[in-house]
mmCIF file of C-alpha atoms in Angstrom:
data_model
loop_
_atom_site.group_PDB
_atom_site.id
_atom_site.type_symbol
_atom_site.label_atom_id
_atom_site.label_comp_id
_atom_site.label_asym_id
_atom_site.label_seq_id
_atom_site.Cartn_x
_atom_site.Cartn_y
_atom_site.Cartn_z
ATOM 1 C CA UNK E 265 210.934 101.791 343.546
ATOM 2 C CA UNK E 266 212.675 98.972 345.580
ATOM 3 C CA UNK E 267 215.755 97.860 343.950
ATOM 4 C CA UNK E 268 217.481 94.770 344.712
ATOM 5 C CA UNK E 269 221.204 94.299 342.608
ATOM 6 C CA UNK E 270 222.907 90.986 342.323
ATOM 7 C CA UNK E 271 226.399 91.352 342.151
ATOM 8 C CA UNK E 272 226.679 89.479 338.633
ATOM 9 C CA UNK E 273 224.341 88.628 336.050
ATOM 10 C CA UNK E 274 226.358 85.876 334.750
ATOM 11 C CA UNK E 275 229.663 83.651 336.570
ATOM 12 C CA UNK E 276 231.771 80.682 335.506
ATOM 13 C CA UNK E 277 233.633 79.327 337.792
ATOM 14 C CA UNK E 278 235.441 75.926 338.044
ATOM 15 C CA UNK E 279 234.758 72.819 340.384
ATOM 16 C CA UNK E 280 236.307 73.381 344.129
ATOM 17 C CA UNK E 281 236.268 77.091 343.979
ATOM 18 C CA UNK E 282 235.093 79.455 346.656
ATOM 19 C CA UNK E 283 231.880 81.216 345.257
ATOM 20 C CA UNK E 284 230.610 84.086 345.994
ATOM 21 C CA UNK E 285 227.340 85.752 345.396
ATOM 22 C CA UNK E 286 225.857 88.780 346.459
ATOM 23 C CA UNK E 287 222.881 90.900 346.771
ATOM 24 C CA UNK E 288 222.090 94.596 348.240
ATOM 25 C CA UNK E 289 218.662 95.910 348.849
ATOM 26 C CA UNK E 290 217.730 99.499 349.034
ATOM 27 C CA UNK E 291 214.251 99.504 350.684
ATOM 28 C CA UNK E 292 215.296 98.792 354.581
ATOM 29 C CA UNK E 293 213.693 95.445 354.252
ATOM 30 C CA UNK E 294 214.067 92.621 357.369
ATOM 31 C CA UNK E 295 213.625 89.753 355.072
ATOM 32 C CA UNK E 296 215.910 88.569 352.490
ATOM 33 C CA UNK E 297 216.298 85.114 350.634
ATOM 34 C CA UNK E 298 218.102 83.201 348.057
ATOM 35 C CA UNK E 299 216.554 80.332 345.473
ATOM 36 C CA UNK E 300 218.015 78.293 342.917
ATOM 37 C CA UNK E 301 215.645 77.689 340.104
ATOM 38 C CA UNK E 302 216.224 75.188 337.788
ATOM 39 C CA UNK E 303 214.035 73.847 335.357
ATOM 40 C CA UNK E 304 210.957 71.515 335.864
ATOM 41 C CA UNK E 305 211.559 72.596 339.855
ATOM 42 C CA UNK E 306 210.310 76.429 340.076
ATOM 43 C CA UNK E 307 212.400 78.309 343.084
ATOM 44 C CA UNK E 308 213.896 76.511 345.734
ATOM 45 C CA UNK E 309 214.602 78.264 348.971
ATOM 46 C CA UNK E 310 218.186 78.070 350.052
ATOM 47 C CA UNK E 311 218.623 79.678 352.359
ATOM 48 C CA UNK E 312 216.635 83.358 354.531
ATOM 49 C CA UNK E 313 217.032 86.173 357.133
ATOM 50 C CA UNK E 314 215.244 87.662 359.155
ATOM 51 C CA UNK E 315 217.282 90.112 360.337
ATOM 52 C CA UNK E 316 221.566 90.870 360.605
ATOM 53 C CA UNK E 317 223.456 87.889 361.531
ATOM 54 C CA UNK E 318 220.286 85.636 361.547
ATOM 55 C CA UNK E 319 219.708 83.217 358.833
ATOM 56 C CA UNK E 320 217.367 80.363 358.650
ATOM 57 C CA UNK E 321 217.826 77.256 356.389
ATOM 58 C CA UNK E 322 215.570 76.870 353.393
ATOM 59 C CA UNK E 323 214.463 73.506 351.807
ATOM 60 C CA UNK E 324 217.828 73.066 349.775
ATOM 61 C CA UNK E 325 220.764 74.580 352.470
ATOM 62 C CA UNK E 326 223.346 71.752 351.548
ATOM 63 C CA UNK E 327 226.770 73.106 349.831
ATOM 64 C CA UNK E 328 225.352 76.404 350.640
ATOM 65 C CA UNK E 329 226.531 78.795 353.387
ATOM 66 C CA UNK E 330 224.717 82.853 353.517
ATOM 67 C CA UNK E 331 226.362 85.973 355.672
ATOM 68 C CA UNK E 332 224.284 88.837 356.630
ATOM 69 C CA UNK E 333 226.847 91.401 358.362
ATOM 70 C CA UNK E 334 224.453 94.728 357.041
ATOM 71 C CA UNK E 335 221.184 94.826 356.871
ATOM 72 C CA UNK E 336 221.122 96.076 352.902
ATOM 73 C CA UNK E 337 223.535 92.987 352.081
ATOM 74 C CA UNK E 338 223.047 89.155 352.325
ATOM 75 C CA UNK E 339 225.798 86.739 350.628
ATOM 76 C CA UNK E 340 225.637 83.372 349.315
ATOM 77 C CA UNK E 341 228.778 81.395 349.170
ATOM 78 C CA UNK E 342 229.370 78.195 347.665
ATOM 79 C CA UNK E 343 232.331 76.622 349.361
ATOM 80 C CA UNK E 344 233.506 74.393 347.058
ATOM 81 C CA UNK E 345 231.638 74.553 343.792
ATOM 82 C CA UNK E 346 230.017 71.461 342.028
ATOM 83 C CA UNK E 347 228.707 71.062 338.395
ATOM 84 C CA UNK E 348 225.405 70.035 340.145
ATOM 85 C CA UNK E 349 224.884 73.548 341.490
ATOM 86 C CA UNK E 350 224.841 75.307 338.028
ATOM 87 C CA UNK E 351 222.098 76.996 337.785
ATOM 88 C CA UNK E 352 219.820 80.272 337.797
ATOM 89 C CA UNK E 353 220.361 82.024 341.709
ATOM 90 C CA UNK E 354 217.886 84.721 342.227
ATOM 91 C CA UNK E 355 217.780 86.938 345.363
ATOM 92 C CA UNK E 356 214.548 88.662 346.996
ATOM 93 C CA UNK E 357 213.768 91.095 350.005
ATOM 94 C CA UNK E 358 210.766 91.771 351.630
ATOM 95 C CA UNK E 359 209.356 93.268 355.456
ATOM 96 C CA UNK E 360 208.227 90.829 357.771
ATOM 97 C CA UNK E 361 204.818 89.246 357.563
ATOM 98 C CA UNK E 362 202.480 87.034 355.369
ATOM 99 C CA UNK E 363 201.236 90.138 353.896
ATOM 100 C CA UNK E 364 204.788 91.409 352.255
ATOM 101 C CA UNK E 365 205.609 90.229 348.348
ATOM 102 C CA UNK E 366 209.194 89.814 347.611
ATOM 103 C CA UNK E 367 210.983 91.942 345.433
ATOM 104 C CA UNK E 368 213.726 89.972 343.157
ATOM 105 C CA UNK E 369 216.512 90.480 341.710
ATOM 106 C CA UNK E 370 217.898 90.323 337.618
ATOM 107 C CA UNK E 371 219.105 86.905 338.843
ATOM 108 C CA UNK E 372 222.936 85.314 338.416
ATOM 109 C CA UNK E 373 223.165 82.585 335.940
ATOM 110 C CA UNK E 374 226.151 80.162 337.393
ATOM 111 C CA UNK E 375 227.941 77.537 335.478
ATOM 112 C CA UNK E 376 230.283 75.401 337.385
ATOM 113 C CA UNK E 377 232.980 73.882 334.682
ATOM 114 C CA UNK U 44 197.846 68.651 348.976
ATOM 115 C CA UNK U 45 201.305 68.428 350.721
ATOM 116 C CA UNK U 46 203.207 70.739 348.173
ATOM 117 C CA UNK U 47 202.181 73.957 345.831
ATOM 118 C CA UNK U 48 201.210 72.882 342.820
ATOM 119 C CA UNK U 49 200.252 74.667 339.559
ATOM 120 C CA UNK U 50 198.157 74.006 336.436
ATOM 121 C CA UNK U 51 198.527 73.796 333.639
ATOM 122 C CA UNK U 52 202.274 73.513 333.401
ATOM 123 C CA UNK U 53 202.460 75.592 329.831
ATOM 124 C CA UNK U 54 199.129 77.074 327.848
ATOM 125 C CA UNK U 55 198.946 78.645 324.214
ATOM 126 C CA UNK U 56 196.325 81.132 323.753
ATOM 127 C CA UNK U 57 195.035 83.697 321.117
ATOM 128 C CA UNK U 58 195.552 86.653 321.626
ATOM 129 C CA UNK U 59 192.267 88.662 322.808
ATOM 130 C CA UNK U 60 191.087 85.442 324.124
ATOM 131 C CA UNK U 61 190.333 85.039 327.853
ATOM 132 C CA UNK U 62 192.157 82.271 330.070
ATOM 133 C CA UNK U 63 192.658 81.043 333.843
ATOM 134 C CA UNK U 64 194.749 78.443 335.901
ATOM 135 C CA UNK U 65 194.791 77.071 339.461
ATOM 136 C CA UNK U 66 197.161 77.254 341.974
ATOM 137 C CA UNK U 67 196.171 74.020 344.859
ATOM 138 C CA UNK U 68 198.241 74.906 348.217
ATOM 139 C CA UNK U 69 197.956 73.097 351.701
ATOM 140 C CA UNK U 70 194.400 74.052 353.296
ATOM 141 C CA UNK U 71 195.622 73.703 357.176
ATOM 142 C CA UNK U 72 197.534 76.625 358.833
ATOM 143 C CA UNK U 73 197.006 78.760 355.670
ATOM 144 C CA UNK U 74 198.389 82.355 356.010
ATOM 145 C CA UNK U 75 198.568 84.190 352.714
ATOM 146 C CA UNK U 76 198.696 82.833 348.719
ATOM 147 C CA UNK U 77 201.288 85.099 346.886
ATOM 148 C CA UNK U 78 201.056 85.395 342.931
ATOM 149 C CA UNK U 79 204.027 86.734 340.521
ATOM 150 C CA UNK U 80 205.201 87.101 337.308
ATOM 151 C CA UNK U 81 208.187 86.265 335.547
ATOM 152 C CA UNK U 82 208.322 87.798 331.957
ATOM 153 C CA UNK U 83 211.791 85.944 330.270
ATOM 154 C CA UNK U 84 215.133 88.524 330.934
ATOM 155 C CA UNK U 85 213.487 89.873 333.811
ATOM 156 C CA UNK U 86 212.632 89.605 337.205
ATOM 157 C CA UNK U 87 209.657 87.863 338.811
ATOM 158 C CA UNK U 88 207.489 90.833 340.283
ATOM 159 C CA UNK U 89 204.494 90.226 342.422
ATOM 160 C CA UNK U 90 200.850 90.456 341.408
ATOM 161 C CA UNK U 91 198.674 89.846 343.937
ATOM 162 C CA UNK U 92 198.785 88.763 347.968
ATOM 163 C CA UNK U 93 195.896 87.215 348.816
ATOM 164 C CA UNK U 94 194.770 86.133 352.475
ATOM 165 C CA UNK U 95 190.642 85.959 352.758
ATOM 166 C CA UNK U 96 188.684 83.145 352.291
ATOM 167 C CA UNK U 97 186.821 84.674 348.873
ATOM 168 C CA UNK U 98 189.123 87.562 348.543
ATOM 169 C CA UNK U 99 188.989 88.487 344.642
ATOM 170 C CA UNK U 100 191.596 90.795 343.548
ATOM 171 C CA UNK U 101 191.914 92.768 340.235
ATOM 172 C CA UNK U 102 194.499 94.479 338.408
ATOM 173 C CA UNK U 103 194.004 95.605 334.933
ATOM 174 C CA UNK U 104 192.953 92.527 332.924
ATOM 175 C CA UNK U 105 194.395 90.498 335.871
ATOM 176 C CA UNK U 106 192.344 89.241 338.348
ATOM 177 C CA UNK U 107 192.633 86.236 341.168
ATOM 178 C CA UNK U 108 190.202 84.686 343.264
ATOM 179 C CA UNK U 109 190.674 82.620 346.549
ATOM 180 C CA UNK U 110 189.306 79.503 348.584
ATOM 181 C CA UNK U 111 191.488 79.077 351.394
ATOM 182 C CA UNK U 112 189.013 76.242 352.485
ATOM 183 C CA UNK U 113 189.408 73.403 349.611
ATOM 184 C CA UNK U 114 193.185 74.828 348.548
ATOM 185 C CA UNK U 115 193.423 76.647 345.682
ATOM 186 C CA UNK U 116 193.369 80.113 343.479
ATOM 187 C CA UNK U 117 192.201 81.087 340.197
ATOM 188 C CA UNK U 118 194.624 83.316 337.952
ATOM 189 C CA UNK U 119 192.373 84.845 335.281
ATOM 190 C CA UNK U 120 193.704 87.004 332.523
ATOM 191 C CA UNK U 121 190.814 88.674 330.107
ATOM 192 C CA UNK U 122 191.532 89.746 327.160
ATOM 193 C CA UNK U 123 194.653 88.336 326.339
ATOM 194 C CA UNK U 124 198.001 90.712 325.277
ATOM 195 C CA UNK U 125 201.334 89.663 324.080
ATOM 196 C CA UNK U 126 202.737 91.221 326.722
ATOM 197 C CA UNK U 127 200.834 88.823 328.639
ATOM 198 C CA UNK U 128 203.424 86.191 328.332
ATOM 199 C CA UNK U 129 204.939 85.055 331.409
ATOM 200 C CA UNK U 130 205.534 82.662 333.850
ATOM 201 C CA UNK U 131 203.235 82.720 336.743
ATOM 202 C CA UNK U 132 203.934 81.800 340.035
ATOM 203 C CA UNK U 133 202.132 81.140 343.175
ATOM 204 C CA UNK U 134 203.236 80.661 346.675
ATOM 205 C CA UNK U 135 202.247 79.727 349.892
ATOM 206 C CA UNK U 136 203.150 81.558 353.190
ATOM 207 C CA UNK U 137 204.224 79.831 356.243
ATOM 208 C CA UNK U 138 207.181 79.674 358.847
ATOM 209 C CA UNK U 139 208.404 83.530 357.536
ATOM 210 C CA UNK U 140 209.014 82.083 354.043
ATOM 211 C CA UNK U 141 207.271 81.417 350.549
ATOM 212 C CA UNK U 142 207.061 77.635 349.071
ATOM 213 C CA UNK U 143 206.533 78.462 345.300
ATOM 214 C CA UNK U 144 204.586 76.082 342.873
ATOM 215 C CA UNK U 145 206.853 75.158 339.514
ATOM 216 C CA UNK U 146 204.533 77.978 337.470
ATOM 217 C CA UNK U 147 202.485 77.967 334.359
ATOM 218 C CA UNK U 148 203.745 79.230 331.552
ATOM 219 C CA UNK U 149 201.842 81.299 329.319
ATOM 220 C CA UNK U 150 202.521 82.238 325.858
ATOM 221 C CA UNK U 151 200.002 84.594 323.969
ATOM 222 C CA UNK U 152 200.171 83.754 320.056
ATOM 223 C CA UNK U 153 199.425 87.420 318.088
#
């Protein structure tokens, strides 16, 4: 079974801090992405890759930087929290192509005090 | 249709009763139409992929239909179990990523 772990299934952190989230996949996959889902707006991408090193900006990139160093591991950071980015982050992998589902994570639930 | 969009946004239904919604997506460049599910405490885990004009596609009491030429999917669940309660989520493919519609949620009342 494909397992993808997210570092933390719920964080509180304050305003201006230095976030970090992150997520490991066990199934070799290329692909890997992070949304934000919040209510009444259904999963946002943030931000993808493709592939180590590469990322692509989603529909929702701003206050958001990603690191992909392994292939198994891709890292959101939020570089100086905000109260406006409280919210549910989940984390997916898949192989390349149309025909590939994503496989999610438990999620992180974020507050930002 | 610019944007994925779902319908109904919630539903209440007997249990052993049948049901469906639609999922409209962007007819032009159309590559694939992803359903998942998303029980509550868990994570979303994908149903069906679905890429033919026509394509039907089954699993269990779960089934899915698709007309890539007018926009949209069918989501039909028969026979409806409390374990049947969910969000579900559809998605369109394009540009190596998913654009996900906001879901209907689905609550099956024993």
């Amino acid at each position: 079974d494909v397992k993808v772990t997210q570092s933390s299934r719920y964080l509180v952190k304050r305003t201006g801090e230095k976030v970090f989230l992150e997520c490991v996949q066990d199934m070799d996959h290329e692909n890997m992405f992070w949304y934000r889902q919040d209510p009444g707006l259904g999963l946002r991408l943030i931000y993808f890759s493709y592939d180590v090193k590469m990322k692509e900006k989603g529909d929702i990139p701003e206050g958001y930087s990603v690191s992909r160093e392994k292939k198994e591991r891709f890292s959101l950071i939020l570089e100086s929290a905000s109260t406006n980015q409280t919210s549910m982050y989940l984390c997916a992998s898949s192989f390349l192509g149309e025909y590939q589902p994503q496989h999610f994570g438990d999620g992180t639930r974020l507050s930002i005090l | 249709i610019l944007n994925v969009e779902q319908s109904p946004q919630s539903l209440h239904v007997q249990e052993g009763d049948s049901t469906n919604f639609t999922c409209s997506f962007p007819s032009s460049n159309f590559y694939a139409l992803h359903w998942y599910r998303w029980e509550t405490a868990k994570s979303p885990e994908a149903l069906f992929v679905m890429t033919l004009n026509g394509d039907e596609k089954k699993k269990g009491r779960i089934s899915a239909t698709l007309n890539t030429k007018e926009g949209y999917s069918y989501l039909y669940i028969k026979g409806s179990q409390p374990e049947d309660s969910a969000t579900y989520l559809c998605a369109d493919f394009g540009n190596e990523k998913l654009t996900f519609g906001t879901g209907t949620r689905l609550t099956i009342i024993p």
